[in-house]
XYZ file of C-alpha atoms in Angstrom:
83
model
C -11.688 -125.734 -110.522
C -15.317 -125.300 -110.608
C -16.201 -129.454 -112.224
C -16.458 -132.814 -110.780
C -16.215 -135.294 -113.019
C -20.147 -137.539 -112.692
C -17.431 -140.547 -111.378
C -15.440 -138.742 -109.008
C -13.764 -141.067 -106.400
C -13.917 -140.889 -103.060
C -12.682 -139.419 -100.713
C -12.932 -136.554 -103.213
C -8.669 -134.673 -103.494
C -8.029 -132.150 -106.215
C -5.908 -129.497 -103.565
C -2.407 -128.968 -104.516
C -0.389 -126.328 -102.865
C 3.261 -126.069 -102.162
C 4.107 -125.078 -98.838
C 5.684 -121.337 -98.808
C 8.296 -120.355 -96.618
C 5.858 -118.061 -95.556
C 3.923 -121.422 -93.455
C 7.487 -122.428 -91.359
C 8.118 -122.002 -88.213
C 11.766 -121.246 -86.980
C 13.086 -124.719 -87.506
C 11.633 -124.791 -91.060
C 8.667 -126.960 -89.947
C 5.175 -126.068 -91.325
C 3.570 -123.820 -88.329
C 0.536 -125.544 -86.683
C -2.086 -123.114 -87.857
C -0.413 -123.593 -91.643
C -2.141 -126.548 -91.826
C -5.420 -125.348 -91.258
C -4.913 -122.724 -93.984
C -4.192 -125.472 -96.438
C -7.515 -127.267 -95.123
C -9.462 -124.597 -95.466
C -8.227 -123.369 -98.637
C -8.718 -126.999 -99.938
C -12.505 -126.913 -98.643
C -12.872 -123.439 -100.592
C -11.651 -125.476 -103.596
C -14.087 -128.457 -103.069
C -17.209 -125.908 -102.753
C -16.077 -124.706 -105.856
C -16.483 -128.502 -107.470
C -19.662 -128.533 -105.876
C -20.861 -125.157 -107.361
C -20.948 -123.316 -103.906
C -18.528 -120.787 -104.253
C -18.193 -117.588 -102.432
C -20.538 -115.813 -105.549
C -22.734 -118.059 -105.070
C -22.969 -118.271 -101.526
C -23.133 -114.224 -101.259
C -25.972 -113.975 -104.025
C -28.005 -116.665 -102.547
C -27.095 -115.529 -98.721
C -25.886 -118.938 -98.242
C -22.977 -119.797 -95.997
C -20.808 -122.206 -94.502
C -19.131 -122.125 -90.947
C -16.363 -124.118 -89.528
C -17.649 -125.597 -85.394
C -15.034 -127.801 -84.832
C -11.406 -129.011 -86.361
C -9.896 -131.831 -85.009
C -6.196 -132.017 -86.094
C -3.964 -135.172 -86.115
C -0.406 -134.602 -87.224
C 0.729 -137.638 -88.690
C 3.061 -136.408 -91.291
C 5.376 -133.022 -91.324
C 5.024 -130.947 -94.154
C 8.410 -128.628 -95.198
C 9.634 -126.271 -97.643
C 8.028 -126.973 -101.353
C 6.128 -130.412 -99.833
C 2.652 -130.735 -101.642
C 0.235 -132.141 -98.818
């Protein structure tokens, strides 16, 4: 984490997390909300890249705030899937 490479492609994807048991719902589907964890996790990881982590953002007084997520589901995620 932390480096972009000077010819990164675009759209820019380095997130990689397994789903957890933890993100089903009762018929083992990932939960709604889960996927907005996994976004914003994967955002936290890209502001890494871009060398605006949370130190950063917390010594400068800098900060980031989510207005709006739209959310299309047009795959299902499950148990140990890597979206």
């Amino acid at each position: 984490m932390g480096e972009i490479d000077e010819g990164w492609a675009a759209p820019y994807s380095s997130y990689r997390s397994e789903v957890p048991a933890s993100w089903l719902d009762y018929n083992g589907h990932m939960h709604d909300a889960s996927y907005l964890i996994a976004l914003s996790d994967a955002n936290e990881e890209l502001f890494d890249a871009l060398d605006l982590s949370v130190d950063y953002r917390k010594e400068s007084g800098a900060s980031f705030y989510t207005v709006e997520y739209p959310v299309r589901y047009l795959a299902e995620c499950s148990l140990g899937d890597v979206p």
